[in-house]
Coordinates of C-alpha atoms in Angstrom, one line a residue:
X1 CA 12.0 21.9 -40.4
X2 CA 14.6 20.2 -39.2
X3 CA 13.5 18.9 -35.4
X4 CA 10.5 17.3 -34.0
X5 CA 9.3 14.9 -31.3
X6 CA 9.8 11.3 -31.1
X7 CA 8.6 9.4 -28.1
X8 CA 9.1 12.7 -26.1
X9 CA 12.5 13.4 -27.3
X10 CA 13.8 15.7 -29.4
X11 CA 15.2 14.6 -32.8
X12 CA 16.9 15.8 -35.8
X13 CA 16.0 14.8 -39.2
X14 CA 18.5 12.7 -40.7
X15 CA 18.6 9.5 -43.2
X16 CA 18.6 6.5 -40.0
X17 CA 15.3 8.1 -38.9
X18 CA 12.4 5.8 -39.3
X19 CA 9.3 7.1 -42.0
X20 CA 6.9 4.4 -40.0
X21 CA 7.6 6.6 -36.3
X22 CA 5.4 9.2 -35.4
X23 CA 7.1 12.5 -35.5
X24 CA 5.9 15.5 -33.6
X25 CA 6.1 19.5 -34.4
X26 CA 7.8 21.3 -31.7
X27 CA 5.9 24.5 -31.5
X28 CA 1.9 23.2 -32.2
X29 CA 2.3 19.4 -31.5
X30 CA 0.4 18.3 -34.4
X31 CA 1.6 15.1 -36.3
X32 CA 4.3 16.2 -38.9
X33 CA 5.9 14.0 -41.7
X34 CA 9.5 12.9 -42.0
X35 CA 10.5 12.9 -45.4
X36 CA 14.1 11.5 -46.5
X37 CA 14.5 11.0 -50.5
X38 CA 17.4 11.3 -52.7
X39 CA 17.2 14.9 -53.9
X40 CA 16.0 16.6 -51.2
X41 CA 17.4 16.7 -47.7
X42 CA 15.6 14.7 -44.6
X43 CA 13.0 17.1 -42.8
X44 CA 9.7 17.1 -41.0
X45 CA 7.1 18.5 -43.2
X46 CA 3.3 19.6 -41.9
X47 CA 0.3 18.3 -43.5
X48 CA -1.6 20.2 -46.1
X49 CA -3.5 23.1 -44.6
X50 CA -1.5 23.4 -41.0
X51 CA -1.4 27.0 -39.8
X52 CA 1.6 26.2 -37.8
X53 CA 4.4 29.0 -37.7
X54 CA 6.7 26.5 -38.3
X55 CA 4.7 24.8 -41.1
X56 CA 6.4 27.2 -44.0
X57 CA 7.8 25.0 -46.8
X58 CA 11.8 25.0 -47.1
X59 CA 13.6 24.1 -50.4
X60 CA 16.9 21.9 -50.1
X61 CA 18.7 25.3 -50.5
X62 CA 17.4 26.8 -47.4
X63 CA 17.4 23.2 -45.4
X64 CA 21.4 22.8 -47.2
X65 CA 22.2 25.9 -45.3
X66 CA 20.8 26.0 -41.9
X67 CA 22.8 22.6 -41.4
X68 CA 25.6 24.5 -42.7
X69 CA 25.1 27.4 -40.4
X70 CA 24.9 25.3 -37.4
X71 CA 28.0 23.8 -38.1
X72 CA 29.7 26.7 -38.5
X73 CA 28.6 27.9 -35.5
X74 CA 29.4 25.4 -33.6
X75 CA 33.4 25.8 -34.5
X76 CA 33.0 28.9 -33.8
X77 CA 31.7 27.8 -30.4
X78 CA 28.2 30.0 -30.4
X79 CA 26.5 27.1 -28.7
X80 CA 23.2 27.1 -31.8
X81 CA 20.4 25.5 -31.6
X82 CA 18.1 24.4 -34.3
X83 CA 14.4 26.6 -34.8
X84 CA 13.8 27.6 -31.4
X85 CA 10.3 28.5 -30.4
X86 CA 9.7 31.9 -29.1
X87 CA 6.0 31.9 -27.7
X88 CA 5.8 35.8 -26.9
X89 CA 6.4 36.6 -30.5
X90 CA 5.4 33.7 -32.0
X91 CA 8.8 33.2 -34.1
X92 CA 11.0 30.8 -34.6
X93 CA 14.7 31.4 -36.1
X94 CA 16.2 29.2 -38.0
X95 CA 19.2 29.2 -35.5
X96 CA 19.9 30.6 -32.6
X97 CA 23.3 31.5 -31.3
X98 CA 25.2 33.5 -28.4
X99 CA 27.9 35.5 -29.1
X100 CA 29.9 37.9 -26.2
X101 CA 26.2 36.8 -23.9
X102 CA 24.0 38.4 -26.6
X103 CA 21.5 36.0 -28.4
X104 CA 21.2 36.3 -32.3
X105 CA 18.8 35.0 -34.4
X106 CA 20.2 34.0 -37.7
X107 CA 17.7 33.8 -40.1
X108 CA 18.7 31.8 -43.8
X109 CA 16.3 33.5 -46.8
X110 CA 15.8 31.8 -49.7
X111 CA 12.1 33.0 -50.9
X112 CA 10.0 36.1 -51.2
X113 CA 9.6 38.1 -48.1
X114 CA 7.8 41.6 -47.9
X115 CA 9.1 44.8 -46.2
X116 CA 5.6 44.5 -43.3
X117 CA 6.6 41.0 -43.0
X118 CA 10.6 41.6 -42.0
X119 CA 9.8 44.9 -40.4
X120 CA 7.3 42.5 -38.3
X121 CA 10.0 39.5 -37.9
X122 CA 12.6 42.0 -36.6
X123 CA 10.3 43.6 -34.2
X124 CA 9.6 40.9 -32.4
X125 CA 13.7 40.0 -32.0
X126 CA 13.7 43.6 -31.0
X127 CA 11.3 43.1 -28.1
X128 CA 13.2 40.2 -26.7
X129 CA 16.5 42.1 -26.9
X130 CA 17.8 38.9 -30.0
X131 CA 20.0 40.8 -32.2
X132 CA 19.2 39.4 -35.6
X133 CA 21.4 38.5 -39.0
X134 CA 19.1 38.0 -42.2
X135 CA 21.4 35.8 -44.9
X136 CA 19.9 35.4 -48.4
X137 CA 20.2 32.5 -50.8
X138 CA 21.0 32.0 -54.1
X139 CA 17.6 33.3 -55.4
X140 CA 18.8 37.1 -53.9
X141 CA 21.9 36.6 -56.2
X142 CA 20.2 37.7 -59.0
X143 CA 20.1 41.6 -60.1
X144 CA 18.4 43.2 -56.9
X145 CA 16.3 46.4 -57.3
X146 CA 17.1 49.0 -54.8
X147 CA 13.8 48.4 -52.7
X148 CA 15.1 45.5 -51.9
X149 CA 18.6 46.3 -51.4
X150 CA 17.1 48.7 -48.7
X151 CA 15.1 46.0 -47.4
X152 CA 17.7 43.3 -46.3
X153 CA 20.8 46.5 -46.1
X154 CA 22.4 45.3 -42.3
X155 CA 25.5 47.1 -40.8
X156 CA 28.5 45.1 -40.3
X157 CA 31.7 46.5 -38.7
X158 CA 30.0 49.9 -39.2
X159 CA 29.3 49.4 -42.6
X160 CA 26.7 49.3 -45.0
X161 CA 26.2 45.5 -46.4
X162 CA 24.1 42.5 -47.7
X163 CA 24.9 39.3 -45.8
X164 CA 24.7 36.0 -48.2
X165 CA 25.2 32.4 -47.3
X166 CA 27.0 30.2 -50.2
X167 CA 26.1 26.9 -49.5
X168 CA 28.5 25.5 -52.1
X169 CA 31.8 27.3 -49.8
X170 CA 29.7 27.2 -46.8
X171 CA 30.6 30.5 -45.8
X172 CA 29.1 34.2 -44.9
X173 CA 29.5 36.7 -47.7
X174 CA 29.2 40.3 -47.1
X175 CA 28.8 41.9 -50.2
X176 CA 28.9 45.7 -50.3
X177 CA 29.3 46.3 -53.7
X178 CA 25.9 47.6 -54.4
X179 CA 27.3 51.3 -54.3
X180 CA 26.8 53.0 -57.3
X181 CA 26.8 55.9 -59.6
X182 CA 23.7 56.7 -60.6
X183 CA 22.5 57.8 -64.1
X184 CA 25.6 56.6 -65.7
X185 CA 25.8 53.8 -68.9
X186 CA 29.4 52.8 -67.9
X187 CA 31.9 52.2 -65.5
X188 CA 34.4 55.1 -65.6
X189 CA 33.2 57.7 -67.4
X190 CA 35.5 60.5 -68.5
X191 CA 33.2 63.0 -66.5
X192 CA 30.2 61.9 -64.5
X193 CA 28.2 65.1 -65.2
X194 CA 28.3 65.2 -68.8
X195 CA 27.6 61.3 -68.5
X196 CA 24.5 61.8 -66.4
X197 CA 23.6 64.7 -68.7
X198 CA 23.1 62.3 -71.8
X199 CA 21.1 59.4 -70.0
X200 CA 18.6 62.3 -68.7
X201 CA 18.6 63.8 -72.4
X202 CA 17.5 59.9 -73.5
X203 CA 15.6 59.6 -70.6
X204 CA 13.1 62.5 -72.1
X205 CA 13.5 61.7 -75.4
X206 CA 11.8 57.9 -74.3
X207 CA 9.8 59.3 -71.6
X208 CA 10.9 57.2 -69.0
X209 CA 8.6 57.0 -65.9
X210 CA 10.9 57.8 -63.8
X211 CA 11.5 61.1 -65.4
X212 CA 8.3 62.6 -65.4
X213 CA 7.7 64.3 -62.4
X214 CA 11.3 66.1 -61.8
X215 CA 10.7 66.9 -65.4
X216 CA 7.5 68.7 -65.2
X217 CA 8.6 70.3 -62.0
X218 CA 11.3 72.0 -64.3
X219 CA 8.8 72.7 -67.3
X220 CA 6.5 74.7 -64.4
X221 CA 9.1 76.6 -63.4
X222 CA 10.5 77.7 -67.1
X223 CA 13.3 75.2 -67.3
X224 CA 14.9 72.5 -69.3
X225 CA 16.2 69.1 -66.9
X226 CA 18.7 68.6 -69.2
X227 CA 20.5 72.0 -68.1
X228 CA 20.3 71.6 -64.7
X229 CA 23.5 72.8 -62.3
X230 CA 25.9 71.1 -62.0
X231 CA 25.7 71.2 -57.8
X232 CA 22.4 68.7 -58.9
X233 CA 24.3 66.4 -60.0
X234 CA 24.7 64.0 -57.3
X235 CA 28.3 62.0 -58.7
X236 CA 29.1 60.0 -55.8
X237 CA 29.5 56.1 -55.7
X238 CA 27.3 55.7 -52.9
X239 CA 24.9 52.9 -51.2
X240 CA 20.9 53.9 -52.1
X241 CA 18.8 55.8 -50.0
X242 CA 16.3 57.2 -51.9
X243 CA 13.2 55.8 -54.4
X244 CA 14.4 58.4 -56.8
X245 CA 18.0 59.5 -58.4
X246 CA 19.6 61.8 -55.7
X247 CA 20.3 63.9 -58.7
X248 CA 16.7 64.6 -59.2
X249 CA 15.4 65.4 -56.0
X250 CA 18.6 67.5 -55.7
X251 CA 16.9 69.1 -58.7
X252 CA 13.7 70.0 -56.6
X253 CA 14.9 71.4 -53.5
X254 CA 16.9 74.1 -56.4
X255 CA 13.2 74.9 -57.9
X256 CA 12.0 75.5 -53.9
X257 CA 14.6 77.6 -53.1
X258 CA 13.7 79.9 -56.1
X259 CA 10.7 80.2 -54.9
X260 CA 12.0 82.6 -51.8
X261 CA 13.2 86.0 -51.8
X262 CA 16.8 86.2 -51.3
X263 CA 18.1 86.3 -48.2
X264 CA 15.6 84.5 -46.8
X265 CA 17.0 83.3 -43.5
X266 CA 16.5 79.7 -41.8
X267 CA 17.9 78.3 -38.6
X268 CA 20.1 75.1 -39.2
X269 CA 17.2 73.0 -37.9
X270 CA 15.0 74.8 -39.9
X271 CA 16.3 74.4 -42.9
X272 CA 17.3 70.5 -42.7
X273 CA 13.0 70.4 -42.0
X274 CA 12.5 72.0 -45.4
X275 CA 15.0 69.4 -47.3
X276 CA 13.2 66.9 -44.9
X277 CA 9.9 68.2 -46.3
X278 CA 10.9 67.7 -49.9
X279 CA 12.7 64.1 -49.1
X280 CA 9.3 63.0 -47.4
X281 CA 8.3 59.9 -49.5
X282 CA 11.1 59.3 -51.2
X283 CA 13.5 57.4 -48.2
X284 CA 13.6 53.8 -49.3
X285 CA 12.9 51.5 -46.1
X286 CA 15.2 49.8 -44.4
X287 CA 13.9 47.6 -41.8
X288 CA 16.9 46.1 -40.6
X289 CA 18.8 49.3 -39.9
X290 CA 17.5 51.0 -37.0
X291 CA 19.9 54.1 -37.4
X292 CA 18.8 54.7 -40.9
X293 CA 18.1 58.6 -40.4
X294 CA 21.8 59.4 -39.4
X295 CA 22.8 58.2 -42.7
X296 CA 20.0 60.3 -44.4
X297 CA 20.9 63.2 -42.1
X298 CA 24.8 63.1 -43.0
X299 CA 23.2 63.1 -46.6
X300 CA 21.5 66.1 -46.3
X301 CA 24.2 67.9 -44.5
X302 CA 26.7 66.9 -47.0
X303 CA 24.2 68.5 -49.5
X304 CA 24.2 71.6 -47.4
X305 CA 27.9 72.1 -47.8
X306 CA 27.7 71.7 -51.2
X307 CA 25.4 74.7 -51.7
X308 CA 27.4 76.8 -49.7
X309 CA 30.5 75.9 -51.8
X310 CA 28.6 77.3 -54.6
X311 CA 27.7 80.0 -52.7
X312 CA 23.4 79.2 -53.1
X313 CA 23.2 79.3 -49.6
X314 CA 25.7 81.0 -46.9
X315 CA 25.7 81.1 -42.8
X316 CA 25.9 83.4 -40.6
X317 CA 25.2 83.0 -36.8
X318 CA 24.4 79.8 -36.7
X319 CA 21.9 80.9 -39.5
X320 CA 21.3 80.1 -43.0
X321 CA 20.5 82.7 -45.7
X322 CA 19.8 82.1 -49.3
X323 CA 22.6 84.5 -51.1
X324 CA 21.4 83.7 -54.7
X325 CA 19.7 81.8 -57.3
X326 CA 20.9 78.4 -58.5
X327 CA 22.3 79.4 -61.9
X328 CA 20.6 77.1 -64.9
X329 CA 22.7 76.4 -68.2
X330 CA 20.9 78.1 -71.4
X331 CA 22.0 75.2 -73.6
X332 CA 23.1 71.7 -73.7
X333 CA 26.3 72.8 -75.5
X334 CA 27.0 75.5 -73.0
X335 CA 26.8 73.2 -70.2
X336 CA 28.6 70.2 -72.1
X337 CA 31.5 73.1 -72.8
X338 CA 31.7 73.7 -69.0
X339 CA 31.9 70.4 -68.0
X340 CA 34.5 69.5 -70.4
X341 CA 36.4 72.5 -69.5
X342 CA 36.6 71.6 -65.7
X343 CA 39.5 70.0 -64.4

């Protein structure tokens, strides 16, 4: 951390402080360390075995860019302050700022945090009306599964992003370029379908893990994955939302729906329930985006219209009525032909 008490007085850590002073922690007023060395940069440290919420260990990363942030902020003129002590919640940002007469809590992340954790840290900024930005470090830089994409996912200017601070341009980085087509090998492929067609033939031939369910679905049901309609294919470049390929539960609410009798009516609330049902589990959690069902909702109406353009489902007074079975391909080459043959 980077304050503490001396003589009553608050201080910050920096090289003309004294080691032989005593320093004191801010939130639990034990006796805390100042360390000041040539690698890392001056700080107060706890002793071994505090319980202090302030008594987390910091790398010169994470120390680097809270200095950095405070500076920024102050030419920006958000008036920050250093870790302040919230006693309700027991938290303790690493800087506080006002900007337009809201307070936000800008928290720096450099090491592990888990989703119960975050969920819990944002909470309590919740209850005290602090809105809340969560930069990550270099450690985040690396490859980032989608769980945790979904776990640090903010909205910025009404979009989807991950916020980063670089320490080395001491700057914010908003990085929303984790949109993606899924079950593809490259870039640009000549036609998504048919590309996603061959990594879902491999992915059987290996037995991939993350195959086997959607895949035995299918087998119960008399049908072959790889043939799947093309309205499963899900082939848009888009930020994730699900534990599983969109294309693959896309798959499932086909085998449920062939398991009604046509014409099988549902009101429009109805039916978003049932693709609710079947999406149940698979949402990835976002705990910093409070309006995380609309997104999931415009999915699943976006879904909706896609089945009605291929005439699977149609509507009539404000109901919906299944018109006819999804229409499976009787052979790879069949459905590699059709492809190819689309525009």
């Amino acid at each position: 951390m980077l304050l503490a008490k001396l003589n009553g007085k608050i201080v910050t850590a920096n090289q003309s402080l004294n080691r032989k002073y005593k320093y004191y922690c801010l939130v639990c007023g034990e006796l805390v360390v100042f360390k000041c060395g040539h690698v890392m940069m001056p700080y107060f440290a706890h002793r071994k075995g505090s319980d202090c919420v302030g008594s987390e260990g910091e790398t010169s990363e994470h120390l680097l860019g809270k200095k950095q942030i405070f500076n920024w902020a102050e030419k920006m003129g958000y008036q920050p302050q250093y870790e302040v002590y919230f006693k309700k919640i027991k938290q303790r940002p690493d800087i506080l700022v006002e900007v337009d007469g809201y307070k936000v809590a800008i928290e720096f992340q450099c090491s592990p945090l888990s989703h119960a954790r975050l969920y819990e840290r944002n909470q309590g900024y919740r209850k005290l009306g602090i809105k809340f930005i969560w930069a990550l470090g270099a450690p985040y830089r690396r490859k980032m599964r989608d769980e945790k994409v979904a776990q640090f996912t903010q909205v910025i200017n009404q979009q989807l992003c991950i916020v980063f601070w670089n320490t080395q341009t001491a700057s914010f980085e908003f990085n929303r370029s984790f949109n993606s087509i899924e079950l593809i090998n490259n870039q640009q492929p000549y036609k998504i379908t048919l590309s996603q067609t061959e990594t879902i033939s491999k992915k059987i031939i290996t037995r991939a893990p993350d195959i086997k369910r959607i895949a035995e679905l299918c087998y119960m049901q008399q049908h072959d994955l790889r043939l799947i309609p093309i309205v499963a294919h899900y082939q848009k470049d888009d930020w994730p939302l699900m534990s599983v390929k969109r294309t693959f539960f896309q798959t499932e609410l086909l085998l449920k729906l062939e398991q009604f009798e046509l014409k099988t009516l549902w009101t429009k609330t109805d039916w978003l329930l049932l693709l609710g049902s079947i999406a149940k589990g698979n949402w990835l959690s976002f705990e910093c985006v409070r309006q995380i069902k609309r997104y999931q909702q415009r999915y699943l109406i976006e879904f909706t219209n896609e089945l009605i353009a291929a005439a699977i489902i149609r509507t009539q007074d404000e109901l919906i009525y299944l018109n006819q079975y999804p229409v499976w391909f009787q052979s790879e080459f069949e459905k590699n032909e059709q492809i190819k043959n689309v525009p």
